[in-house]
Coordinates of C-alpha atoms and ligand atoms in Angstrom, one line a residue:
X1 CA 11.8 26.5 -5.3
X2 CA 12.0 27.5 -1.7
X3 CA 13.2 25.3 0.9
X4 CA 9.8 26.0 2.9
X5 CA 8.1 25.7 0.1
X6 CA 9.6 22.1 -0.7
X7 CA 9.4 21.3 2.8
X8 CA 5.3 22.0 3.0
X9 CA 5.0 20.0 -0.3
X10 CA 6.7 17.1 1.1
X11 CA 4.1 16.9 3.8
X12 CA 1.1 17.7 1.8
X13 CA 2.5 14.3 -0.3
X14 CA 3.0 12.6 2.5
X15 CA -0.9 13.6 3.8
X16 CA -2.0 12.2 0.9
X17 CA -2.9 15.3 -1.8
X18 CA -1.2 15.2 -4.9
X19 CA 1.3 18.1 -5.6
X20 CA -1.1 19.3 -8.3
X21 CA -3.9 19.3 -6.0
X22 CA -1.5 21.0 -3.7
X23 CA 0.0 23.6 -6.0
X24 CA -3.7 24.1 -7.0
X25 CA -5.0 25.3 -3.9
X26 CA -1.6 27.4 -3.3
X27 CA -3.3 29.4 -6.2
X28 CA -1.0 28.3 -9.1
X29 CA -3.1 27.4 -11.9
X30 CA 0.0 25.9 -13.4
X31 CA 2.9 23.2 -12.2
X32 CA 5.6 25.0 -12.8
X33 CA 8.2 22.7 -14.4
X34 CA 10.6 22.4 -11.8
X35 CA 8.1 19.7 -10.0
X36 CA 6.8 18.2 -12.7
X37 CA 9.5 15.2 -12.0
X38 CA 9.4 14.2 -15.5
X39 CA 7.4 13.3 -18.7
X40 CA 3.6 12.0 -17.3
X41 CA 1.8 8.9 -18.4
X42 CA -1.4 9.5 -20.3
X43 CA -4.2 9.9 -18.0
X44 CA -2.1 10.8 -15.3
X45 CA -2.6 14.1 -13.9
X46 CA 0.4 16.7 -14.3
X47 CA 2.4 17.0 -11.7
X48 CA 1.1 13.9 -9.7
X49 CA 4.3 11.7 -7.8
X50 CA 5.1 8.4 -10.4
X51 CA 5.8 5.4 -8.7
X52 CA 8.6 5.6 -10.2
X53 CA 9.5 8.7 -7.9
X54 CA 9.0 7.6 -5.2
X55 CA 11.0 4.7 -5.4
X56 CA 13.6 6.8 -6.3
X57 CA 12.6 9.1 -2.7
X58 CA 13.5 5.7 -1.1
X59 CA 16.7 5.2 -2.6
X60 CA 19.1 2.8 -0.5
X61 CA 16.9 3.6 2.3
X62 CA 18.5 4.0 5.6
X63 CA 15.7 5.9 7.6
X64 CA 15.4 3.3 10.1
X65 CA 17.3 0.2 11.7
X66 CA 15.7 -2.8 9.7
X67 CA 18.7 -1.3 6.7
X68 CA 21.2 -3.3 8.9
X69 CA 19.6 -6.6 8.7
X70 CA 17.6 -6.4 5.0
X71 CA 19.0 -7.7 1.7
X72 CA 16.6 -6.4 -0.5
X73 CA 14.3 -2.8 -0.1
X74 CA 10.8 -5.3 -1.1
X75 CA 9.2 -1.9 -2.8
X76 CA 6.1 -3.2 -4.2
X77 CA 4.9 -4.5 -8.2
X78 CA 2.3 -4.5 -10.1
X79 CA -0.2 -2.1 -12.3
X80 CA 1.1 1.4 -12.1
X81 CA -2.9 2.4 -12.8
X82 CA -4.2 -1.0 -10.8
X83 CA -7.9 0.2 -10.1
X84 CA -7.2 -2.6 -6.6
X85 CA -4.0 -2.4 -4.1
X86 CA -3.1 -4.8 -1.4
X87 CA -1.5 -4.1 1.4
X88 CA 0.9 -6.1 3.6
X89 CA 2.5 -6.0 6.5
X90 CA 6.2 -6.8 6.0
X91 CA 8.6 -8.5 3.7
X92 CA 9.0 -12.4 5.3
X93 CA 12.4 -14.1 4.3
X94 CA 11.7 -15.0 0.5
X95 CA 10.3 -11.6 0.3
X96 CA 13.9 -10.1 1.1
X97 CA 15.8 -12.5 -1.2
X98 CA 13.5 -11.6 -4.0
X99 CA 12.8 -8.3 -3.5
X100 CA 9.4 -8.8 -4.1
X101 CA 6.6 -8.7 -1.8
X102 CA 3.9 -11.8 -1.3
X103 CA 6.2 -14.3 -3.0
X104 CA 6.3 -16.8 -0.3
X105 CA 4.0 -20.0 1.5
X106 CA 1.4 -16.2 2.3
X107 CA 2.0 -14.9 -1.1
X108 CA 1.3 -18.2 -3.2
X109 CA -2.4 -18.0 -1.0
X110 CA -2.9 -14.3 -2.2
X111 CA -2.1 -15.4 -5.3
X112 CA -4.8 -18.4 -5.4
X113 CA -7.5 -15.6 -3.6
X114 CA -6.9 -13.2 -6.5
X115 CA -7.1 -16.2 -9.1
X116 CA -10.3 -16.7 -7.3
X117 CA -11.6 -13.1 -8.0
X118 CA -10.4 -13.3 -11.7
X119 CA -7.8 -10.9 -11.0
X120 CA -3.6 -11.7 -11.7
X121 CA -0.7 -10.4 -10.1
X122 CA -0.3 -8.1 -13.2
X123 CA -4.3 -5.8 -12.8
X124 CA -3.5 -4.9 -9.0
X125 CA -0.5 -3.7 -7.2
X126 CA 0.7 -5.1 -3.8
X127 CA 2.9 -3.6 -1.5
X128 CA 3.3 -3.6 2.3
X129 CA 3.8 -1.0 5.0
X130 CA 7.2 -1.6 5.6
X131 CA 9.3 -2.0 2.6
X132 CA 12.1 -3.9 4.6
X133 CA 12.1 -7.4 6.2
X134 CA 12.3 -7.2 10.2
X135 CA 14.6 -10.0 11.9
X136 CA 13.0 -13.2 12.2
X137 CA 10.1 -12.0 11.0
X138 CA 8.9 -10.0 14.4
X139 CA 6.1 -7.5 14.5
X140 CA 6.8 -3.8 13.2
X141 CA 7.5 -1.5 15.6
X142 CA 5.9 1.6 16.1
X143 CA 8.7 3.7 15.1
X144 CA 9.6 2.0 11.7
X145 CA 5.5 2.1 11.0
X146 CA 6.2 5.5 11.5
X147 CA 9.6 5.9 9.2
X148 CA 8.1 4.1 6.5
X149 CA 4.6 4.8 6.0
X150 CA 4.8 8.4 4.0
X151 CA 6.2 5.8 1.0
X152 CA 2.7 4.1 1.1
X153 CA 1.1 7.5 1.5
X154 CA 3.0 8.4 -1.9
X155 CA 3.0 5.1 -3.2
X156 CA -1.3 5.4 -2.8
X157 CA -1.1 9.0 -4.1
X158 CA 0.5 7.8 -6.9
X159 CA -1.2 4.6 -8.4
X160 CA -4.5 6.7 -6.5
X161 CA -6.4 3.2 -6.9
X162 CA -10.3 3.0 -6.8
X163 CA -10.4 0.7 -4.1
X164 CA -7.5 -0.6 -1.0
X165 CA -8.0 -4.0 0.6
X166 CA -5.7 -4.1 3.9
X167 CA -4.4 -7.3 4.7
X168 CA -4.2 -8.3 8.6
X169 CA -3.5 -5.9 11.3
X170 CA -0.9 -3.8 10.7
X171 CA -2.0 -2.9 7.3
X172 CA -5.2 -1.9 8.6
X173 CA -4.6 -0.2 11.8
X174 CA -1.8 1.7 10.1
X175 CA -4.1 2.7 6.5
X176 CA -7.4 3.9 9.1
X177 CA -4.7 5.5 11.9
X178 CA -7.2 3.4 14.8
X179 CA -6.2 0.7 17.3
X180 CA -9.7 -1.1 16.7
X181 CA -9.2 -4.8 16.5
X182 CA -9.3 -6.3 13.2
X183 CA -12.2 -8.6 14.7
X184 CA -14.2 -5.7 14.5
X185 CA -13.0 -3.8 11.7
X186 CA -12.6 -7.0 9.1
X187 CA -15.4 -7.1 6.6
X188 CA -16.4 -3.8 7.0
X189 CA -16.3 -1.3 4.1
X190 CA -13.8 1.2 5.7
X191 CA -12.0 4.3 3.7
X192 CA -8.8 5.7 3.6
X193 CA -8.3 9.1 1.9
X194 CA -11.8 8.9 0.3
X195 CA -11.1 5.7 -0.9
X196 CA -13.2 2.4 0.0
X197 CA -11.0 0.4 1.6
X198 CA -11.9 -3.5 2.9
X199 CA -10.1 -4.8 5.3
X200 CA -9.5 -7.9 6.1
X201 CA -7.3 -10.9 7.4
X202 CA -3.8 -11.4 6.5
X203 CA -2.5 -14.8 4.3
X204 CA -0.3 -15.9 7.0
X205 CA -3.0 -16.2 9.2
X206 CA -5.1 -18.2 7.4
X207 CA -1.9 -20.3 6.7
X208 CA -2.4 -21.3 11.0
X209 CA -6.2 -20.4 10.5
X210 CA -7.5 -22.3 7.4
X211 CA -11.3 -21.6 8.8
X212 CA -10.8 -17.9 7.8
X213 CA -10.6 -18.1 4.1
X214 CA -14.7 -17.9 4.7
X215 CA -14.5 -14.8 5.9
X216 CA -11.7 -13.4 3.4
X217 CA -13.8 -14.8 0.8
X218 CA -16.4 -13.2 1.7
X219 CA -15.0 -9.8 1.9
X220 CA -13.6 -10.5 -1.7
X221 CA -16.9 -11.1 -2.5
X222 CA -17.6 -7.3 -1.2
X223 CA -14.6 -6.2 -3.7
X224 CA -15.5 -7.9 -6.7
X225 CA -19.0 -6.6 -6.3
X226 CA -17.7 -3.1 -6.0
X227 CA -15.2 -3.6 -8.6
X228 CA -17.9 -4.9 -11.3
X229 CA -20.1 -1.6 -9.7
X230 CA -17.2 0.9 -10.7
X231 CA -16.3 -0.5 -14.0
X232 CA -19.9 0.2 -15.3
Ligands
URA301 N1 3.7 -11.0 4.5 C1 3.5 -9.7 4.2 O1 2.8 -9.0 4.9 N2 4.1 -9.2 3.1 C2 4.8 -9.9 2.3 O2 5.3 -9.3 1.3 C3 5.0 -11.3 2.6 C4 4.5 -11.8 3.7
URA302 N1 -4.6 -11.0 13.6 C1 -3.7 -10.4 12.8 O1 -2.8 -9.7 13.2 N2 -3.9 -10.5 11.4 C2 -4.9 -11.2 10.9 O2 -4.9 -11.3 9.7 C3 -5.8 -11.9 11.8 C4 -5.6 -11.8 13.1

């Protein structure tokens, strides 16, 4: 395949389309083989990125400076074909050790919310926007938002999920590309890519903020009722 060619298909990935969609409106009917990336999961569209390739895209990432400081890349787990994603913000320190995201004090709350919904770990998949721990546990800065976000582009291509709840700022300002506050935004059905997204407020907030779970409950409240709509 051409370089330009490889180069515009990256992009259209990392905008979102899959590369059948892509190829598609390039006018090939068929994915040629040499994108296929490998033998498809049933129901899974030809051509369409696995997870399991763009892990692989990642590799032993060293795109940005938080490779210095990580132990582990935290890339996300889950249902490959979860109908609900959660996003993060960030790995925290168990995170890192584990290589797992949400498995700390914030990740045992998510945990109990998504018992509450009569959901496990193992129906949705949960990732964050940055797949590597920053020092002490500091915001994200704008450039590794930047370095690191076309993996949760793919990664959202790829399980293309029927709904996205974003969980505390960075997930949501990052997912809707806005700087509204997530006072205004929270509660709110949203979408990203065509796909209803909720935001809402992060674990580790409610962890300082314990009057909050009303309002996160209530917004689950919004997601199980859409959830029970779309599986009709
Ligand atoms: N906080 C996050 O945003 N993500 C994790 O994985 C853990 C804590
Ligand atoms: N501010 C944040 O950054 N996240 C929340 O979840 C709530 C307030």
């Amino acid at each position: 395949m051409p370089e330009r060619l490889l180069s515009e298909l990256r992009e259209a990935i990392a905008a979102g389309r899959s590369r059948f969609e892509y190829l598609r409106d390039l006018g090939l009917d068929e994915v040629p083989a040499g994108v296929r990336g490998g033998p498809t999961e049933p129901g899974r569209a030809p051509g369409r990125e696995s997870l399991e390739e763009v892990r692989a895209a990642l590799g032993d990432c060293q795109r940005c400076g938080l490779c210095g400081t990580r132990k582990t890349l935290v890339f996300g787990v889950g249902n490959p074909s979860a109908r609900l994603v959660l996003v993060g913000e960030a790995p925290g320190r168990e995170e890192d050790e584990k290589g797992e995201p949400f498995v700390g004090e914030a990740g045992r709350l998510l945990d109990r919310i998504l018992f509450a919904m009569g959901l496990s770990r193992d129906d949705v998949y949960i990732c964050n926007v940055l797949k590597c721990r920053p020092p002490n546990n500091r915001d994200p800065e704008p450039d590794e938002i930047a370095t690191c976000e076309p993996f949760l582009i793919r990664q959202l291509a790829a399980i293309q999920p029927q709904m996205i709840v974003a969980l505390g700022r960075f997930a949501i300002q990052t997912l809707l590309q806005t700087k509204a506050p997530i006072s205004r935004l929270r509660g709110t059905w949203q979408q990203y890519q065509g796909i209803p997204l909720m935001p809402t407020y992060h674990p580790a907030y409610l962890l300082r903020n314990p009057a909050g779970k009303r309002e996160v409950w209530s917004d689950m409240k919004q997601v199980m009722e859409r959830l029970r709509v779309g599986a009709g």
